[in-house]
């Protein structure tokens, strides 16, 4: 039986992935020389297409690293000498703040109760904070920070750097990149690709900060520090031997998405999300975990199934439909459902029918 993975990551693969993998093998992509002209072309194309897809300013740079967790560490190293500020609305935000502490930074946090959002457009950020870290969509709680609030916050603090974890909301989330200094995502969620690759989008201001830190003798990391990534990116290369196959696949899927058009993809995601939330709102036993509609994630839905998580997941898996368990302590009380471009409306309807 063919399975459909509604898990929040790794998730269902993008429908064209099979075709692209086969072509990659036929073209000997896994043996490609990462210092050769073919790779440089691939690197530049992938970078340009990502900029086109997300409307990223020309002056920004695209880096490829191995994971979102790595991106969290690199962002702290590259943008913080002493003080970082974190909005924590779930486990991923908490992890990011922990890494900053482990790197020896002084961390200030605004932490909400699990499942509660927070309006940040008028947030008071500690004066000494050099970087504001936001997990725009925390996959553990299903808490979403509205993009317009993020823009307002950056306008309030134009001189602080702003970093966004967009792992489980791309390509749906509509960010004006002018108001973000570092954004990152890994590819095994919204892009429906194999894990082991993340994209970091860096503003000139963030890169400049790294250069200042290097001059001051601050440890910004080694091969994957922003300055070194930038030096290599300008040659169409990465410092290490990268995940060439996955960069190839990402490039192919981004081209597919450009062809379909991001506005159409976003509309479909919204349609599926509305359907899912309406279903659980009117269900006699189950309900959405996040109560305030403003903070409900359209892409990673956390649903309170009142202790029935295991039984429900088992029932669905018999039909080939795989949904995620709740996060941590909520393993048995919640299910989590990924709503990404790889999930069709028809598959969503089928899942709801079996629930
Ligand atoms: C999955 C996830 C991560 C971690 O991604 P990796 O690729 O495993 O490093 C980080 N942040 C959020 C919000 C996530 O959903």
Short mmCIF file of C-alpha atoms in Angstrom, two decimals, residues 26 65 69 118 137 188 211 214-215 282-283 305 315:
data_model
loop_
_atom_site.label_atom_id
_atom_site.label_comp_id
_atom_site.label_asym_id
_atom_site.label_seq_id
_atom_site.Cartn_x
_atom_site.Cartn_y
_atom_site.Cartn_z
CA UNK A 26 21.33 9.18 -14.83
CA UNK A 65 24.39 24.04 5.50
CA UNK A 69 19.86 23.17 14.19
CA UNK A 118 2.19 36.19 21.96
CA UNK A 137 6.34 28.49 13.42
CA UNK A 188 12.51 17.78 4.73
CA UNK A 211 33.05 40.73 9.94
CA UNK A 214 36.00 38.59 13.47
CA UNK A 215 37.93 41.88 13.72
CA UNK A 282 -16.78 20.93 15.03
CA UNK A 283 -15.66 17.47 16.18
CA UNK A 305 -7.39 14.21 20.61
CA UNK A 315 -6.24 3.38 12.88
#
